[in-house]
Short mmCIF file of C-alpha atoms and ligand atoms in Angstrom, two decimals:
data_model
loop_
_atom_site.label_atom_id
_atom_site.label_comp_id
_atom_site.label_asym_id
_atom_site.label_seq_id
_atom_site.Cartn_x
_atom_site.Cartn_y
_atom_site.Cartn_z
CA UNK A 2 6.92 10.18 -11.13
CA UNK A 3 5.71 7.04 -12.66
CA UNK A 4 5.53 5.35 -9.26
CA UNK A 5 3.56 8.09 -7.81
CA UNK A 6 0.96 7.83 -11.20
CA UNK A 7 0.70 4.09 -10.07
CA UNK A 8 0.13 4.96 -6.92
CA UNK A 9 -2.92 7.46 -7.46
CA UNK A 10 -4.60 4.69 -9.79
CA UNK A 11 -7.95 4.19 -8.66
CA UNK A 12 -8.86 0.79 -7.38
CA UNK A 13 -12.12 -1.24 -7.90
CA UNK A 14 -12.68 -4.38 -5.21
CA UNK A 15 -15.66 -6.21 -6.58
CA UNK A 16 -17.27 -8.15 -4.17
CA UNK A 17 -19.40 -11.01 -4.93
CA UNK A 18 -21.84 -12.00 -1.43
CA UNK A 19 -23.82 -15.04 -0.97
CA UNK A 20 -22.02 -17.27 -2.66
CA UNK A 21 -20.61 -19.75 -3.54
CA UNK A 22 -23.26 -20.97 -5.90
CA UNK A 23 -24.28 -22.86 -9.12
CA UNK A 24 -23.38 -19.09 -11.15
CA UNK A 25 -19.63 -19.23 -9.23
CA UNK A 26 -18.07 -21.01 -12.09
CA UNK A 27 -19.53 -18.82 -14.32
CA UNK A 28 -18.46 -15.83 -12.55
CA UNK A 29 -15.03 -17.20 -12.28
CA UNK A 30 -14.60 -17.53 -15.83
CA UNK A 31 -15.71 -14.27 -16.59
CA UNK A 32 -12.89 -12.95 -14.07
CA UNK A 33 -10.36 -15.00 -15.59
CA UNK A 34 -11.33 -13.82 -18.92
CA UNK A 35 -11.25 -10.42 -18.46
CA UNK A 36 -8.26 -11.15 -15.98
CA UNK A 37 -9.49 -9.51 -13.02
CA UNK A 38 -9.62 -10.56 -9.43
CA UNK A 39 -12.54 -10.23 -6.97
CA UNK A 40 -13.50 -11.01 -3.48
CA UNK A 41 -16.03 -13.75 -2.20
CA UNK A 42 -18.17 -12.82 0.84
CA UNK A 43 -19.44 -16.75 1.33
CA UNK A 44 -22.26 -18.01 3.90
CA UNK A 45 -20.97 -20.98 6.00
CA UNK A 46 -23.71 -23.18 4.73
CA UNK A 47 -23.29 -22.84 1.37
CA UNK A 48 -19.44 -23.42 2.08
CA UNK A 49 -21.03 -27.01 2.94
CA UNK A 50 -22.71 -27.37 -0.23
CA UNK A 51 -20.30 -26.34 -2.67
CA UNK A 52 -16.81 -26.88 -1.00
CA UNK A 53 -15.55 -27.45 -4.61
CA UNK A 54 -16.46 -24.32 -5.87
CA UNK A 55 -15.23 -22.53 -2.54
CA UNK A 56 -11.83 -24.17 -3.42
CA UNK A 57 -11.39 -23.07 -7.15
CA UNK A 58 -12.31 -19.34 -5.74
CA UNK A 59 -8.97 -19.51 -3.66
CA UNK A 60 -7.22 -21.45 -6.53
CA UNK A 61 -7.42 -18.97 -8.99
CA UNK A 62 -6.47 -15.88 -6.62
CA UNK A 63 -9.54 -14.42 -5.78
CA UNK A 64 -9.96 -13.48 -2.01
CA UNK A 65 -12.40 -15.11 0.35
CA UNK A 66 -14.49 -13.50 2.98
CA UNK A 67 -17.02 -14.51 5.74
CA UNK A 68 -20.47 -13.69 5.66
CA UNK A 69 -22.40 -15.40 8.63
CA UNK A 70 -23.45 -18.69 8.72
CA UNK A 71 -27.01 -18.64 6.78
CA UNK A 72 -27.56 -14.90 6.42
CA UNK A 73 -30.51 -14.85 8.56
CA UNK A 74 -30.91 -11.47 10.03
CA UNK A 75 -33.54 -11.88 12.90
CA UNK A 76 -31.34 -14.45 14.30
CA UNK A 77 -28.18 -12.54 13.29
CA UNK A 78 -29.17 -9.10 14.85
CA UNK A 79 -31.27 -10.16 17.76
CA UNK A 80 -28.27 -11.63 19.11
CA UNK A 81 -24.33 -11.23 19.23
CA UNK A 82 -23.99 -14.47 20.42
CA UNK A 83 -25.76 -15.95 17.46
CA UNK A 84 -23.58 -13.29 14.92
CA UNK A 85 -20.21 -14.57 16.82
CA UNK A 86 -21.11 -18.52 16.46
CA UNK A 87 -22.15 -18.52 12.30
CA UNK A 88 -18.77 -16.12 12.04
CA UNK A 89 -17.27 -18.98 13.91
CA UNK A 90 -18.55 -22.17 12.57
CA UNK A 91 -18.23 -20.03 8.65
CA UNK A 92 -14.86 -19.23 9.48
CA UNK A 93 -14.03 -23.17 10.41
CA UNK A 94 -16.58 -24.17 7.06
CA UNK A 95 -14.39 -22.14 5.20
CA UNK A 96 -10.92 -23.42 6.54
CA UNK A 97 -12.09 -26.93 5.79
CA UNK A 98 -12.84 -26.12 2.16
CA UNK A 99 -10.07 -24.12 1.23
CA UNK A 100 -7.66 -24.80 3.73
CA UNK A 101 -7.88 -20.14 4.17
CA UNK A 102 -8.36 -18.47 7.18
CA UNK A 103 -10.08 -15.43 6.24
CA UNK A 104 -10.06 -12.34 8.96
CA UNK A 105 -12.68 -10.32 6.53
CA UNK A 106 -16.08 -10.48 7.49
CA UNK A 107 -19.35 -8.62 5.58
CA UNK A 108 -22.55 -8.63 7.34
CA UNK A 109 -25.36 -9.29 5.57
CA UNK A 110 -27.67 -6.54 4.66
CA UNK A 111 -24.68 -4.28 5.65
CA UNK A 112 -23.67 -3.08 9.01
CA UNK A 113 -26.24 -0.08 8.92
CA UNK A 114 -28.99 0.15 10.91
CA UNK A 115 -27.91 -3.73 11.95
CA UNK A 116 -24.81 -3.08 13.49
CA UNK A 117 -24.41 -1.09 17.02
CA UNK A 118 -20.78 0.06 18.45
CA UNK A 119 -20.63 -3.37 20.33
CA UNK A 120 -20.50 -5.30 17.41
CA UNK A 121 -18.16 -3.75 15.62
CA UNK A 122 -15.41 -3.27 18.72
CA UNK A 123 -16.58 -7.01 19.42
CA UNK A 124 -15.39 -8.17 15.97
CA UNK A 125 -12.36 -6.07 15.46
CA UNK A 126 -11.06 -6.87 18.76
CA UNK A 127 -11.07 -10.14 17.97
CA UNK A 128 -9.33 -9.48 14.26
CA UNK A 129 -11.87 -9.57 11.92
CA UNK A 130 -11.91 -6.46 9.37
CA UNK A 131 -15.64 -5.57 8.70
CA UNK A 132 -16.46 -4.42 4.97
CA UNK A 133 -19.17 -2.50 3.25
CA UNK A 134 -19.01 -1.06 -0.24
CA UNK A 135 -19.69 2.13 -1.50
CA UNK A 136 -20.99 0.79 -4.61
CA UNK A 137 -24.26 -1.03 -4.67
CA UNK A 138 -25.27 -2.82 -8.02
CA UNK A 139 -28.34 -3.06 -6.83
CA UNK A 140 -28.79 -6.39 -7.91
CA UNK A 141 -30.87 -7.78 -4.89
CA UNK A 142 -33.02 -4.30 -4.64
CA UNK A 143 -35.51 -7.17 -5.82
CA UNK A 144 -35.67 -10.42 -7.20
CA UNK A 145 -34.76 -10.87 -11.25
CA UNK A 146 -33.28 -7.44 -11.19
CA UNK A 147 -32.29 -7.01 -14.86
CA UNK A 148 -28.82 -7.25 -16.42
CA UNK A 149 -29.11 -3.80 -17.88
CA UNK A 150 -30.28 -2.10 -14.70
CA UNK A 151 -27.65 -3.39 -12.58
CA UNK A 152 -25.43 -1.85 -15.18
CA UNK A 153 -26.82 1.45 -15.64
CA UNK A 154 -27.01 1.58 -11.65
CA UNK A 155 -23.14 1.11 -11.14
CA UNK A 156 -22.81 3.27 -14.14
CA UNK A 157 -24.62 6.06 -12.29
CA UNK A 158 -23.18 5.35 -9.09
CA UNK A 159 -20.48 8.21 -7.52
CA UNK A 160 -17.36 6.88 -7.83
CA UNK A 161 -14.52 7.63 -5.58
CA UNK A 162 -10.72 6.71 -6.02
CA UNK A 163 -11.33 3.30 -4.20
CA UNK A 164 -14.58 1.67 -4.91
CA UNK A 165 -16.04 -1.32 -3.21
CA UNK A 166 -18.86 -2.54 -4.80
CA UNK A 167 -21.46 -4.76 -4.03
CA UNK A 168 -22.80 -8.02 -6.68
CA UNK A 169 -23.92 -10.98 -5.50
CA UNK A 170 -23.20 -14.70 -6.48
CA UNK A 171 -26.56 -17.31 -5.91
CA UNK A 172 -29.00 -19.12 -7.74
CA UNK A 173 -31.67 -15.80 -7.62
CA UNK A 174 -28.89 -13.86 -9.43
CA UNK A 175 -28.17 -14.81 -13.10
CA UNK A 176 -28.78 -11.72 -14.08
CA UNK A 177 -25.74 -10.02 -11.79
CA UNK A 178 -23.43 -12.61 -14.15
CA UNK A 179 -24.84 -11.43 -17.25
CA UNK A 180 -24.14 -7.81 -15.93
CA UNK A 181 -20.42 -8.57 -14.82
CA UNK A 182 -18.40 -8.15 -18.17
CA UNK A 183 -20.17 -4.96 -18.79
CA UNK A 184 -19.71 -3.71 -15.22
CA UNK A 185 -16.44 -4.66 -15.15
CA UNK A 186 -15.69 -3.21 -18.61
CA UNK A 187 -17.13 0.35 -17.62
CA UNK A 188 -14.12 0.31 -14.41
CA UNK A 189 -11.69 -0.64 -16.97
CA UNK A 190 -12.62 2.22 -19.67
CA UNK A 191 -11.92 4.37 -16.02
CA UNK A 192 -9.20 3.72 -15.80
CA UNK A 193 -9.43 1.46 -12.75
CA UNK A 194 -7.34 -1.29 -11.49
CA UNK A 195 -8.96 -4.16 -10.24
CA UNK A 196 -7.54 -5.71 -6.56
CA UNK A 197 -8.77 -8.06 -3.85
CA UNK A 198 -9.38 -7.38 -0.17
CA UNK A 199 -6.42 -8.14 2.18
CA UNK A 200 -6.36 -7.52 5.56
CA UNK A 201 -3.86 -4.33 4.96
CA UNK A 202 -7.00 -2.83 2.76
CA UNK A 203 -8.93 -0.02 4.82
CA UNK A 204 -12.41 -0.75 5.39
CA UNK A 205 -15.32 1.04 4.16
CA UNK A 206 -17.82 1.06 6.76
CA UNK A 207 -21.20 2.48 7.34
CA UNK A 208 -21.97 5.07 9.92
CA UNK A 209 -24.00 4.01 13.21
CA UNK A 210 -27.59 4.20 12.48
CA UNK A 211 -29.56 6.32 15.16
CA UNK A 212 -31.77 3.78 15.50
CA UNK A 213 -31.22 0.00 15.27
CA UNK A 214 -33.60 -1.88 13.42
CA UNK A 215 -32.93 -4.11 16.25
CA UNK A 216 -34.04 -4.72 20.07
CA UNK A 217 -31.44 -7.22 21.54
CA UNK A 218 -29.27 -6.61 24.27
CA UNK A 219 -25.82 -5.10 24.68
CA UNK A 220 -22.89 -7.28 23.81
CA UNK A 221 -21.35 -8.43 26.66
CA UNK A 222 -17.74 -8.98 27.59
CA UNK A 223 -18.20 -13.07 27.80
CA UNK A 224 -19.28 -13.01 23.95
CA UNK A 225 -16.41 -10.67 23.06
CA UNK A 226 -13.63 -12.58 24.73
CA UNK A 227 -15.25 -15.71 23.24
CA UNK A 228 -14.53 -14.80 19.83
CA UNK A 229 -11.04 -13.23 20.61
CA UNK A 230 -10.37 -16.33 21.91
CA UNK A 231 -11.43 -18.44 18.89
CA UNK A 232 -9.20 -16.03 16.73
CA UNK A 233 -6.14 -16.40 19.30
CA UNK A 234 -7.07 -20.21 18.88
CA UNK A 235 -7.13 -20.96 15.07
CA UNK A 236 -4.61 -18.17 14.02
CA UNK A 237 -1.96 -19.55 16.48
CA UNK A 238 0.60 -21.68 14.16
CA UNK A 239 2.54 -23.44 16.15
CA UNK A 240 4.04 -25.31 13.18
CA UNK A 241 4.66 -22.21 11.30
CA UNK A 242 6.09 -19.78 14.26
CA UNK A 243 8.92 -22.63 14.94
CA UNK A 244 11.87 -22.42 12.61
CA UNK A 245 11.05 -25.26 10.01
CA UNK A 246 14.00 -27.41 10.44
CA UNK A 247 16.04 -27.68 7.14
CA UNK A 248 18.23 -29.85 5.63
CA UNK A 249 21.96 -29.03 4.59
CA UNK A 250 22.85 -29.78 0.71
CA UNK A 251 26.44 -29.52 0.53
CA UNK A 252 28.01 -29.30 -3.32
CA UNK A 253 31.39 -30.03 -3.05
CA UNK A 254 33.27 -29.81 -6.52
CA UNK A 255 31.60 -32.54 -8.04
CA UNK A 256 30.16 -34.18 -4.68
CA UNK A 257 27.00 -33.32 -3.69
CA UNK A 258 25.72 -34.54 0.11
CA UNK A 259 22.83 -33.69 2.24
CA UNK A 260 22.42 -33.55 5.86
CA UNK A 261 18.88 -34.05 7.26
CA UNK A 262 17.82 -31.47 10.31
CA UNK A 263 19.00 -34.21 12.60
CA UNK A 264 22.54 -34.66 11.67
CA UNK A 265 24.06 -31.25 11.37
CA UNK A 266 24.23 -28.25 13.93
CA UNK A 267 24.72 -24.47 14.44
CA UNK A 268 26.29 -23.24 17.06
CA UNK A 269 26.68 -19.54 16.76
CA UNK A 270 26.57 -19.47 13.25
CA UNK A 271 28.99 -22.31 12.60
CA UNK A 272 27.78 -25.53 11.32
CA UNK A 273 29.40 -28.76 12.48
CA UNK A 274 28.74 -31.94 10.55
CA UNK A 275 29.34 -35.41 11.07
CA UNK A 276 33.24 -35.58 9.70
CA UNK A 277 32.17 -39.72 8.73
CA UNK A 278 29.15 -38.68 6.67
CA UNK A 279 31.09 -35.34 5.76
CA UNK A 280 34.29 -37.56 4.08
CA UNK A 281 32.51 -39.91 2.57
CA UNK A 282 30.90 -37.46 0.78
CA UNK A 283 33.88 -36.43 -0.31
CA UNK A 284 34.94 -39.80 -1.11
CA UNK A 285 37.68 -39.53 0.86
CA UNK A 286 38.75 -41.87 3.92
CA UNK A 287 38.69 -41.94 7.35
CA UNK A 288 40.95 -44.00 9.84
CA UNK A 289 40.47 -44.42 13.59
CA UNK A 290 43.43 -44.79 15.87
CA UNK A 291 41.49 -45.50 18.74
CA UNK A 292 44.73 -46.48 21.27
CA UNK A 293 45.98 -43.07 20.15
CA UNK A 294 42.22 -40.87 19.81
CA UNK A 295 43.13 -40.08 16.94
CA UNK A 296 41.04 -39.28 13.96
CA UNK A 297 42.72 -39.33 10.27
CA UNK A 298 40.83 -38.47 7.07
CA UNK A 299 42.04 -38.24 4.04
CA UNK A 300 40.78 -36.02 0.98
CA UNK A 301 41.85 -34.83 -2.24
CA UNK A 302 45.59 -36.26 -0.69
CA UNK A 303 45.05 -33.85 2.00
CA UNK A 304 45.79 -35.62 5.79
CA UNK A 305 44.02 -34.21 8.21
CA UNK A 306 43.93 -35.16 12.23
CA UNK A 307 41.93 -34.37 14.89
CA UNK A 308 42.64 -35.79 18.26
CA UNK A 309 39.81 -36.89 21.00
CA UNK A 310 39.97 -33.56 23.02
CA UNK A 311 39.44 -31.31 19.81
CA UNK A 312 36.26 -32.73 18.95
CA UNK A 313 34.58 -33.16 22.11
CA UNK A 314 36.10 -36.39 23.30
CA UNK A 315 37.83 -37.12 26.26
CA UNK A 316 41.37 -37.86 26.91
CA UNK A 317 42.13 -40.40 24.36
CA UNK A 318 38.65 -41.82 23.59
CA UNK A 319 36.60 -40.02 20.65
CA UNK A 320 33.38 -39.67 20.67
CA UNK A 321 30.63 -41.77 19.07
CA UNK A 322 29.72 -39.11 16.61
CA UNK A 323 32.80 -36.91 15.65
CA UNK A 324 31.47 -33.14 14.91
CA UNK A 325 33.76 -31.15 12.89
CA UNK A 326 33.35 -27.59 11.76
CA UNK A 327 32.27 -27.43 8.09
CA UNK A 328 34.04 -24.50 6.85
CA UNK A 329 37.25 -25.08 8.87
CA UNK A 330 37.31 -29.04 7.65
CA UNK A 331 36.89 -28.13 3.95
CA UNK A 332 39.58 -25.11 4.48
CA UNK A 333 41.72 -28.85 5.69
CA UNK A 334 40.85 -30.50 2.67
CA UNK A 335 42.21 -27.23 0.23
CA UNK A 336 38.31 -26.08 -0.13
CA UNK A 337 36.38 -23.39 0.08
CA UNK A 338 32.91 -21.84 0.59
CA UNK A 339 31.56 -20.04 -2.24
CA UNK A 340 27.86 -19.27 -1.26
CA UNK A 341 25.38 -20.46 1.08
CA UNK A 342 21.42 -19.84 0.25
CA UNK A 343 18.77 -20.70 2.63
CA UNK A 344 15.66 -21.01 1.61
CA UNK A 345 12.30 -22.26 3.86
CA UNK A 346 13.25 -25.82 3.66
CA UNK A 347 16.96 -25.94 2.87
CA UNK A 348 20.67 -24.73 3.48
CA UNK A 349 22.54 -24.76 0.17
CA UNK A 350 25.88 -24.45 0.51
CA UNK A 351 28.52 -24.92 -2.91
CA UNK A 352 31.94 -25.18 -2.08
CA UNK A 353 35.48 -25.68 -4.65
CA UNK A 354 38.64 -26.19 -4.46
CA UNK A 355 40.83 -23.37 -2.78
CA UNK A 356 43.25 -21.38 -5.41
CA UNK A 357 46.00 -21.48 -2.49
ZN1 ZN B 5 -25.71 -11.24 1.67
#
């Protein structure tokens, strides 16, 4: 029961576009007061201006989203090509800032009436999610719209279970950050929980317009693959997609070793280590009887041999590195495995003396 309640709690995403500007700090300490999260549709160029501020937005868990280059819609909407480049070079303004890749894209003035279907396939076939609201502050009807009527507008506004709504972050709009406590106040007193846009977060989207407010021609198949192929390009990670290679921490009683990547193996799910680096360790000691090939170590009074042939060597010469399995060597030496934990960067494994 109580997880279904949660689950039917409406959600607010407040959206912030423009930005970021002289106001962000302001509007991020208004967030962090009222401890709320939000969502930053930027412009590329202002990326450039205020990478700082772009920074702090990601730092203190607020989500970051792409909104063209420099927001200018003749040049936007007369072209795709031009759309696709400032959602490229914003996209690369923002990853240099914040070190994000964000896949969430607003277009300014909103997708109606700008947008046709071309676009829209265009961008989500390359990844990006495309976002409108459904609640508009009205804070850029006009310039210097006041505090009070931005307010009373989301106030009045229909609300459905999820609401998206639209505030802007620039210079022209000090009066959106005056309305912000209140606005968010009024969605709080509603019982409304506040959340950021993720990729897994549904869209809102306008309908197609009839009419475009837009002559341009059709978006063509070169300009779609183009920015597919930027997405395929900068969300490939090679580094990431490779197992990181980890270290082995071994905690032996009171010895504690670690093997780097390099030293240690696993070979269908047993891990050989050095038996040198592995004894030593355990301060114990290791003789070689090379006329013999035979290896000798020595812990915790335990004797244990290994001849050439059973670790890899060759009638009676050893080999340069000796490999010995680690949970078979320490069952030798009267020990045993307790737990192993792996974590991104690390095997941990704790072993202690055997009770037998
Ligand atoms: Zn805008």
């Amino acid at each position: 029961m109580e997880e279904a309640k949660a689950a039917a709690k409406p959600t607010v995403y407040l959206t912030f576009d423009d930005g970021p500007s002289q106001q962000t700090k302001e509007v991020l300490a208004i967030l962090k007061r009222e401890g709320v999260k939000g969502t930053f549709f930027m412009l590329g160029k202002e990326v450039k201006r205020y990478p700082a501020m772009a920074k702090q937005v990601v730092k203190e868990g607020h989500a970051i989203g792409n909104h063209t280059y420099d927001h200018v819609y003749a040049e936007l909407y007369g072209h795709f090509a031009v759309f696709a480049k400032q959602v490229m070079d914003t996209d690369e303004a923002i990853f240099q800032a914040t070190g994000v890749r964000t896949n969430l894209v607003r277009a300014p003035g909103g997708t109606y009436g700008n947008f046709d279907q071309g676009y829209f396939d265009a961008l989500a076939k390359a990844g990006y999610i495309v976002h409108d609201w459904n609640v508009d502050s009205g804070d850029s009807k006009r310039v210097g719209v006041p505090a009070k009527e931005i307010i009373s507008t989301v106030e009045g506004s229909k609300l459905s279970s999820k609401v998206v709504v639209l505030m802007h972050d620039s210079s022209i709009h000090g009066e959106s950050v005056k309305a912000l406590p209140e606005v968010i106040a009024f969605f709080k007193k509603k019982g409304y929980q506040f959340a950021v846009l993720t990729d897994q977060v549904k869209p809102i989207q306008f309908r197609l317009a009839e009419t475009l407010k837009w002559k341009r021609a059709k978006v063509t198949a070169a300009e779609t693959q183009s920015l597919a192929q930027f997405m395929a390009r900068t969300r490939a990670k090679p580094e990431n997609s490779a197992p990181k290679p980890q270290s082995l921490v071994l905690h032996a009683g009171d010895a504690e070793m670690t093997f780097a990547p390099e030293d240690y193996r696993m070979t269908n799910g047993t891990i050989e280590v050095p038996l040198r680096q592995l004894v030593a360790g355990l301060h114990g000691i290791i003789r070689l009887d090379m006329s013999n090939g035979v290896a000798e170590a020595v812990v915790n009074n335990q004797s244990v041999s290994w001849t050439a042939s059973e670790v890899g060597g060759s009638g009676k010469s050893m080999p340069s590195r000796i490999m010995v399995p680690l949970r078979d060597t320490l069952q030798r030496f009267q020990m045993i495995i307790n737990r192993i934990v792996a974590t991104a960067d690390k095997r941990e494994i704790w072993a202690g003396q055997s009770s037998i």
